[in-house]
C-alpha positions in Angstrom: 7.4 11.8 -26.6 6.2 9.4 -28.3 3.0 10.2 -29.7 0.3 8.0 -31.8 1.8 6.2 -34.9 0.7 7.8 -38.1 -1.6 6.0 -39.9 -3.4 7.1 -43.6 -6.0 9.4 -43.1 -9.3 8.3 -42.3 -12.8 10.0 -42.9 -14.1 10.9 -40.4 -17.0 8.8 -40.1 -14.6 6.2 -39.3 -13.2 6.5 -36.4 -14.4 5.5 -34.2 -16.5 7.9 -31.1 -17.3 7.1 -28.3 -19.6 9.5 -25.2 -17.8 9.5 -21.6 -20.0 11.0 -18.9 -17.7 14.1 -19.5 -18.5 14.3 -23.1 -17.5 12.3 -26.8 -14.2 11.0 -27.8 -12.8 10.8 -31.6 -10.4 7.6 -31.8 -8.2 6.3 -34.9 -8.5 2.7 -36.2 -4.5 1.1 -35.6 -4.5 -2.6 -37.0 -8.1 -3.4 -37.0 -8.4 -1.9 -32.9 -9.7 1.0 -31.6 -7.5 3.5 -29.5 -8.6 6.7 -28.0 -5.6 8.4 -26.0 -4.9 11.5 -24.4 -8.4 11.1 -22.1 -8.8 13.4 -19.2 -9.6 11.2 -15.9 -8.3 14.0 -13.7 -8.3 17.9 -13.9 -4.5 19.1 -14.1 -3.0 19.2 -10.5 -2.0 22.7 -10.5 -2.3 25.9 -9.6 -4.5 25.9 -6.8 -4.7 22.0 -7.0 -1.3 21.7 -7.0 -0.5 18.8 -4.2 -4.4 18.4 -4.2 -5.9 15.3 -3.7 -7.2 14.8 -7.7 -10.6 16.6 -8.6 -13.2 15.2 -10.7 -12.6 16.2 -14.5 -14.9 18.9 -16.0 -16.5 18.3 -19.4 -16.5 19.4 -22.6 -19.2 20.6 -25.2 -18.0 19.8 -28.9 -16.0 15.7 -29.9 -12.5 15.8 -28.3 -9.9 14.3 -30.3 -8.7 11.9 -28.3 -5.2 11.0 -30.7 -2.3 11.7 -28.6 -1.0 11.2 -25.2 -1.4 13.0 -22.9 1.8 14.3 -21.5 3.8 12.9 -18.8 4.2 14.3 -14.8 7.1 15.8 -14.5 10.0 13.1 -14.0 13.2 12.0 -12.3 16.5 12.6 -14.7 16.7 8.5 -14.6 17.4 7.0 -18.5 16.5 10.6 -19.7 12.9 10.4 -18.6 12.6 14.1 -17.5 13.3 15.3 -21.1 10.5 12.8 -22.6 8.7 15.1 -20.1 9.9 18.8 -21.3 9.7 17.5 -25.1 5.5 17.2 -23.9 4.9 20.5 -22.7 1.5 20.7 -20.6 0.4 20.2 -17.7 -2.7 17.7 -18.1 -1.0 15.0 -16.4 -4.0 12.9 -15.8 -4.9 10.8 -18.5 -5.9 7.6 -19.6 -5.6 5.7 -22.9 -7.8 2.9 -24.5 -7.0 0.7 -27.4 -10.3 -1.8 -27.6 -11.2 -4.8 -30.1 -14.8 -3.8 -30.3 -15.7 0.2 -29.1 -19.3 -0.8 -28.6 -21.5 0.1 -25.4 -22.5 -3.5 -24.0 -19.9 -5.3 -25.8 -19.1 -6.4 -22.0 -15.4 -7.1 -23.1 -13.0 -7.9 -20.1 -10.8 -5.0 -19.2 -7.1 -4.6 -18.5 -6.0 -1.5 -16.7 -1.7 -0.9 -16.4 0.2 0.6 -13.8 3.6 1.2 -15.1 6.1 1.2 -13.1 9.5 3.3 -12.7 10.2 3.0 -8.9 7.6 5.6 -8.1 10.2 8.6 -9.6 9.2 8.4 -13.5 6.8 6.5 -15.1 4.7 7.3 -18.1 1.8 5.8 -20.4 2.6 7.1 -23.6 6.0 4.5 -23.7 6.1 2.8 -27.2 6.3 -0.7 -24.7 3.1 0.0 -23.5 0.9 0.3 -27.0 -2.2 -1.7 -25.5 -2.7 -2.6 -29.3 -2.0 -6.1 -29.3 -2.9 -7.5 -25.7 -6.4 -6.0 -26.7 -6.8 -7.7 -30.5 -4.8 -11.4 -30.1 -6.4 -11.4 -26.4 -10.2 -9.6 -26.9 -10.1 -6.8 -24.2 -10.1 -3.3 -23.3 -6.3 -2.6 -22.7 -6.7 1.2 -20.4 -3.3 2.9 -19.7 -2.8 5.9 -17.7 -0.4 9.0 -16.0 -0.3 9.2 -11.9 2.6 11.0 -10.4 5.4 10.6 -9.1 8.3 12.0 -7.4 7.7 14.5 -4.9 4.4 15.3 -6.9 3.1 11.8 -6.3 4.8 10.4 -3.3 6.7 13.6 -1.0 5.4 13.8 1.9 4.8 17.5 2.3 2.9 19.3 5.1 -0.4 20.6 3.9 -0.9 17.4 1.1 -2.7 14.2 1.2 -0.4 11.4 0.8 0.3 9.2 -1.0 -1.5 11.2 -4.3 -0.3 9.2 -7.2 -1.7 6.2 -5.1 -5.4 8.8 -4.9 -4.2 9.0 -9.0 -4.2 5.5 -9.8 -7.8 5.2 -7.4 -9.3 8.4 -9.4 -8.0 5.9 -12.7 -9.9 3.2 -11.8 -13.6 5.6 -11.3 -12.9 6.6 -14.8 -12.3 3.2 -15.6 -15.8 2.2 -13.4 -17.9 4.9 -14.8 -17.4 5.2 -18.7 -15.3 1.5 -19.7 -18.6 0.8 -21.1 -18.3 3.3 -23.8 -15.7 1.3 -24.9 -17.0 -2.0 -25.0 -15.6 -3.4 -21.2 -17.5 -4.9 -18.8 -17.2 -2.6 -14.8 -17.4 -5.9 -13.8 -14.2 -7.3 -15.1 -11.9 -4.8 -14.7 -8.4 -6.8 -13.2 -5.3 -4.8 -12.6 -1.8 -4.9 -13.5 1.2 -3.6 -13.4 5.1 -4.3 -12.6 8.0 -3.0 -10.7 6.2 -0.3 -8.5 3.1 -0.2 -10.6 3.3 -4.1 -8.8 3.8 -2.1 -5.6 1.1 -0.3 -6.5 -1.3 -3.2 -7.0 -0.3 -4.5 -3.5 -1.0 -1.0 -2.0 -4.3 -1.1 -3.7 -5.4 -4.0 -2.3 -5.2 -3.0 0.7 -7.1 0.7 1.1 -10.5 1.0 1.6 -10.8 3.7 -1.1 -9.6 0.5 -4.0 -12.3 -1.6 -3.3 -14.9 -3.0 -5.8 -12.2 -1.3 -8.6 -11.0 -5.0 -9.4 -11.6 -7.8 -10.0 -8.6 -9.4 -10.4 -4.7 -8.0 -10.0 -1.3 -9.2 -11.6 1.2 -8.3 -9.8 4.6 -8.7 -11.4 7.6 -7.7 -9.6 6.3 -6.2 -7.0 8.8 -3.9 -5.4 7.8 -4.3 -1.2 9.3 -0.7 -0.6 6.7 1.2 2.0 7.6 4.6 3.8 6.8 5.9 7.7 5.3 9.3 7.8 8.7 10.4 10.2 10.7 8.8 6.8 8.7 10.0 4.2 8.7 13.2 5.1 12.5 13.5 6.6 13.9 12.0 3.0 11.4 14.7 1.2 12.6 17.8 4.1 15.8 17.0 2.4 14.8 17.6 -1.0 13.1 20.6 -0.2 15.8 21.9 1.7 17.8 21.2 -2.0 16.5 24.3 -2.8 16.3 26.2 0.3 12.4 25.4 1.3 10.6 23.8 3.4 8.3 20.7 2.3 4.9 22.5 3.4 3.0 22.7 0.3 2.9 26.9 0.6 6.1 26.6 0.3 6.7 23.6 -2.6 3.5 25.1 -4.8 6.0 28.1 -5.9 8.1 25.9 -7.3 8.4 24.8 -10.9 7.1 21.3 -11.9 10.4 19.9 -13.1 12.7 22.0 -10.9 11.2 19.7 -7.9 12.8 15.5 -9.8 15.8 17.9 -10.1 16.2 18.3 -6.4 15.1 15.1 -5.5 17.9 13.6 -8.2 20.5 15.7 -6.1 19.5 14.1 -3.1 19.5 10.4 -4.7 23.0 10.7 -5.6 23.8 11.2 -2.0 21.9 8.7 -0.1 25.0 6.7 0.6 25.4 9.3 2.7 22.0 8.8 5.0 22.1 5.1 5.1 22.8 5.0 8.8 19.3 7.5 9.7 17.5 6.4 6.3 18.4 2.6 6.3 17.6 0.4 3.8 16.3 2.9 1.0 19.5 4.4 0.9 21.2 1.9 1.1 19.2 1.1 -2.4 18.6 4.4 -3.7 14.9 4.4 -3.6 13.8 8.3 -2.1 10.1 7.5 -3.0 8.1 5.4 -2.1 3.9 4.7 -0.9 3.5 5.8 2.8 1.6 3.5 5.3 -0.2 6.2 6.9 -3.0 4.7 8.3 -5.6 6.5 6.6 -5.4 6.9 2.8 -2.8 2.8 3.2 -3.6 2.1 7.0 -1.0 -0.8 6.5 1.2 -2.6 4.6 -0.3 -5.0 1.6 1.5 -8.7 3.8 -0.4 -7.1 6.4 -3.6 -5.8 4.8 -3.4 -9.4 2.8 -2.8 -11.8 5.7 -5.7 -9.8 7.8 -8.4 -11.0 4.7 -8.3 -7.6 2.9 -8.9 -8.4 -0.9 -9.8 -11.6 0.2 -11.9 -11.9 -3.0 -9.6 -10.6 -5.2 -7.8 -13.4 -7.4 -4.0 -12.7 -7.5 -1.8 -13.5 -10.1 2.1 -12.8 -8.7 4.9 -13.4 -10.0 9.1 -12.2 -10.4 11.8 -12.6 -12.8 14.6 -15.2 -11.9 17.2 -12.0 -11.8 15.7 -9.8 -10.6 18.2 -7.2 -9.7 21.0 -8.6 -12.8 19.9 -5.4 -15.3 20.4 -3.0 -12.0 24.0 -4.4 -11.7 24.8 -3.8 -15.4 23.7 -0.2 -15.1 25.5 0.7 -12.2 28.9 -1.0 -14.2 29.2 -3.7 -10.7 27.8 -6.5 -13.6 30.6 -9.1 -12.9 33.0 -6.6 -10.7 30.9 -6.9 -7.0 33.9 -7.5 -4.2 34.2 -8.7 -1.2 33.3 -5.8 1.3 30.4 -4.9 -1.5 28.6 -8.0 -1.3 29.3 -8.6 3.1 27.4 -4.7 3.2 24.5 -6.1 0.4 24.3 -8.4 2.5 24.3 -6.7 6.0 21.9 -4.5 5.2 19.8 -6.2 3.4 19.3 -9.5 5.0 16.6 -10.6 7.1 17.6 -10.1 10.7 19.4 -11.6 12.8 21.0 -13.8 11.4 20.2 -13.0 7.2 24.0 -12.9 5.9 25.3 -16.1 7.5 22.5 -18.0 6.2 23.3 -16.6 3.1 26.5 -17.5 2.8 25.8 -21.0 4.6 22.7 -21.8 1.8 24.8 -20.9 -0.8 28.2 -22.2 0.4 29.4 -22.2 -3.4 28.4 -18.5 -4.9 30.9 -15.5 -5.1 30.7 -11.7 -4.0 28.6 -10.8 -7.5 26.3 -13.9 -6.9 25.5 -13.4 -3.5 25.1 -9.4 -4.1 22.6 -10.4 -6.7 20.6 -12.9 -5.0 20.0 -10.6 -1.2 19.2 -7.6 -3.9 17.1 -9.5 -5.8 15.4 -11.1 -3.2 14.7 -8.1 -0.9 13.6 -5.9 -3.6 11.1 -7.9 -5.5 11.3 -11.4 -5.6 10.2 -11.9 -1.8 8.2 -9.3 -1.3 6.1 -11.1 -4.7 6.1 -14.4 -2.7 5.1 -13.1 0.2 2.2 -11.3 -1.4 0.9 -14.6 -3.3 1.7 -16.1 0.2 -0.6 -13.7 2.8 -3.4 -13.7 -0.1 -3.7 -17.3 0.1 -3.5 -18.2 4.1 -6.6 -15.9 4.3 -8.6 -17.9 1.7 -7.8 -15.7 -1.4 -7.0 -17.8 -4.8 -3.6 -16.6 -5.9 -1.2 -18.5 -9.3 2.0 -17.7 -9.0 4.9 -17.6 -11.8 8.2 -17.1 -12.5 10.4 -15.7 -15.5 13.1 -17.9 -16.3 14.0 -17.3 -19.8 17.1 -15.7 -20.3 16.8 -12.5 -22.6 19.4 -12.9 -25.8 20.4 -8.8 -25.2 24.7 -8.2 -24.3 24.4 -11.6 -25.3 22.5 -13.4 -22.3 25.2 -11.6 -19.6 21.2 -10.7 -18.3 19.7 -13.2 -17.8 15.5 -13.3 -16.9 16.6 -9.7 -15.6 13.8 -7.2 -13.8 11.3 -5.9 -16.7 12.0 -8.7 -18.8 8.2 -9.9 -18.3 7.2 -6.8 -20.1 7.4 -6.1 -23.5 6.3 -10.6 -23.6 3.3 -9.3 -21.9 2.8 -6.6 -24.5 4.3 -8.2 -27.5 5.4 -4.9 -28.2 9.5 -6.8 -28.7 11.0 -4.6 -30.8 10.0 -1.5 -29.6 11.4 1.5 -27.3 13.2 0.0 -24.3 13.4 -3.8 -24.5 14.7 -4.2 -27.7 18.1 -3.8 -25.3 16.9 -6.9 -24.0 15.4 -9.0 -26.2 17.4 -7.9 -29.4 16.4 -5.5 -32.4 14.9 -9.0 -34.7 12.9 -11.0 -31.9 13.6 -14.5 -32.7 10.9 -17.1 -32.9 11.0 -18.3 -29.2 11.1 -15.1 -28.2 7.5 -14.1 -29.9 6.4 -17.7 -28.7 6.9 -17.0 -24.8 5.5 -14.2 -25.4 2.5 -15.6 -26.9 1.9 -17.9 -23.8 2.2 -14.9 -21.3 -0.9 -13.3 -23.3 -2.7 -15.7 -23.3 -2.3 -16.5 -19.3 -2.4 -12.6 -18.6 -5.4 -12.9 -21.0 -7.2 -16.3 -19.9 -6.8 -14.7 -16.4 -8.8 -11.4 -16.8 -11.9 -13.1 -18.7 -12.0 -16.1 -16.7 -9.6 -15.7 -13.6 -7.3 -19.1 -14.6 -4.4 -18.6 -16.6 -3.6 -22.3 -17.2 -1.5 -23.7 -14.5 -3.7 -24.6 -10.7 -3.1 -22.0 -7.3 -0.3 -22.2 -4.9 -1.0 -23.4 -1.5 1.6 -23.9 1.2 2.3 -27.3 0.8 2.8 -28.4 -2.6 3.3 -24.3 -3.7 3.3 -25.4 -7.7 4.4 -22.5 -9.6 4.5 -22.0 -13.2 7.8 -21.7 -14.9 8.1 -19.3 -17.9 10.9 -20.9 -20.4 12.1 -22.1 -23.8 9.6 -24.5 -22.9 7.3 -24.3 -19.7 6.9 -26.4 -16.9 4.1 -26.6 -13.8 6.8 -27.1 -10.6 7.3 -26.2 -6.8 8.3 -22.2 -6.0 12.1 -22.7 -7.5 13.4 -20.0 -5.4 13.3 -22.3 -2.1 16.4 -21.3 -0.3 15.4 -18.1 -0.5 12.2 -18.3 0.6 13.3 -20.4 3.5 15.7 -17.1 4.4 13.2 -14.8 4.3 10.2 -17.0 5.7 9.7 -15.4 9.4 10.1 -11.7 7.7 6.9 -9.5 7.8 8.5 -7.1 5.3 7.4 -4.3 8.1 7.3 -0.5 7.1 10.9 0.9 6.8 11.6 3.3 9.9 13.1 6.6 10.6 16.3 5.5 12.3 17.0 7.6 15.4 20.5 9.0 15.4 
């Protein structure tokens, strides 16, 4: 597990301190920024609190060191994330981290709260690409990151437990920010949430949740993951995961299982999800075992319906996606340049909008071969069109929205990945040579990459501070968006062909298919 970078020892009196509602903290200074890591925002969700909604954290008496990230919640084995979690033992999963250029109460700085992605099955705030130091220093903002429960712990539909526990963790973290960020120089009335992939989908969900109302003023949703499950679908998938252990999906059965065993059971189900396609539908085709559940209470309806009805109308929204969202996943599965006509046809049949979406893709993109069609329909269904439709729903209800597309080709793998999913994360944080992003950008970032990163950081922090990222708001007639490339330009939405194919699709709740 990544820990705080080492620095020369400081006299204890020079280390930054902050007083929170639960007690005093002592952090560290790194490159001119005060940093506080591993601050509990809720009690550890284990033992009697396993699968419960997050509970208020108990206070502490003496000054608490806040120099190391807290242990992450249990993780899927994808990309070796389970090993990272097990290398950082402990059950204090629900912690926040704060970077502040001016940790003085009353400084009134804008606050940016990051929600990481990971397909709702992995994700931890301690990864080096999420270090908030550069964003905080260059943008003069307070940056907050945090852990939330993922996989079965956070999103499994378990009898006797509240649904959407991962979303409830996010609400609890935002409540902590509201109650404590002033001590770090932040203004609780100027909070912006920003997140990518499942983090973008989480932000879409938060916009629809009464429990999150008033906890943030602005939202930046990057590559919104558009999957939202019905309770029946979520219950059926969770039951299959529990059955891998010979158990039922109940609090009574699962609370005795080691937390790190549950992700392994879910991974086993994920490995055979294609066999469940006739029962689980699109999530099985795309291997998505967990997503937020539209339960009618914690999450009353889908984000697109909620925004169309006026929920979050007063929240200023910045939303966008990358041009080649699915290219990275195609490469990971070994299909880059190898997609067969049968695989493309299956993707169009499963994912394109009914009733004639598959035909329309072939008509609108007549020269596209199997690789291009496969990538287009995956990118559109999972990220591009959910992001665009979120903007359109907010705009239609009278809210203010700015839209962007990242079109810069990542230099990694000789440019074969294009402007792929996740490329925006290192550009926004400015961490171009740390952790996983090095695969996309290269070990030595080019001046072009640095310049693009500076532009995106400036846009994000300006939006957080003033509600203006530097380009016009989206409107349904002109549909102007910011294209981030070597030479940025404001132009009409560039994926017009896909927009027309999907314009009547509502992104409904994904159901359990009765067979």
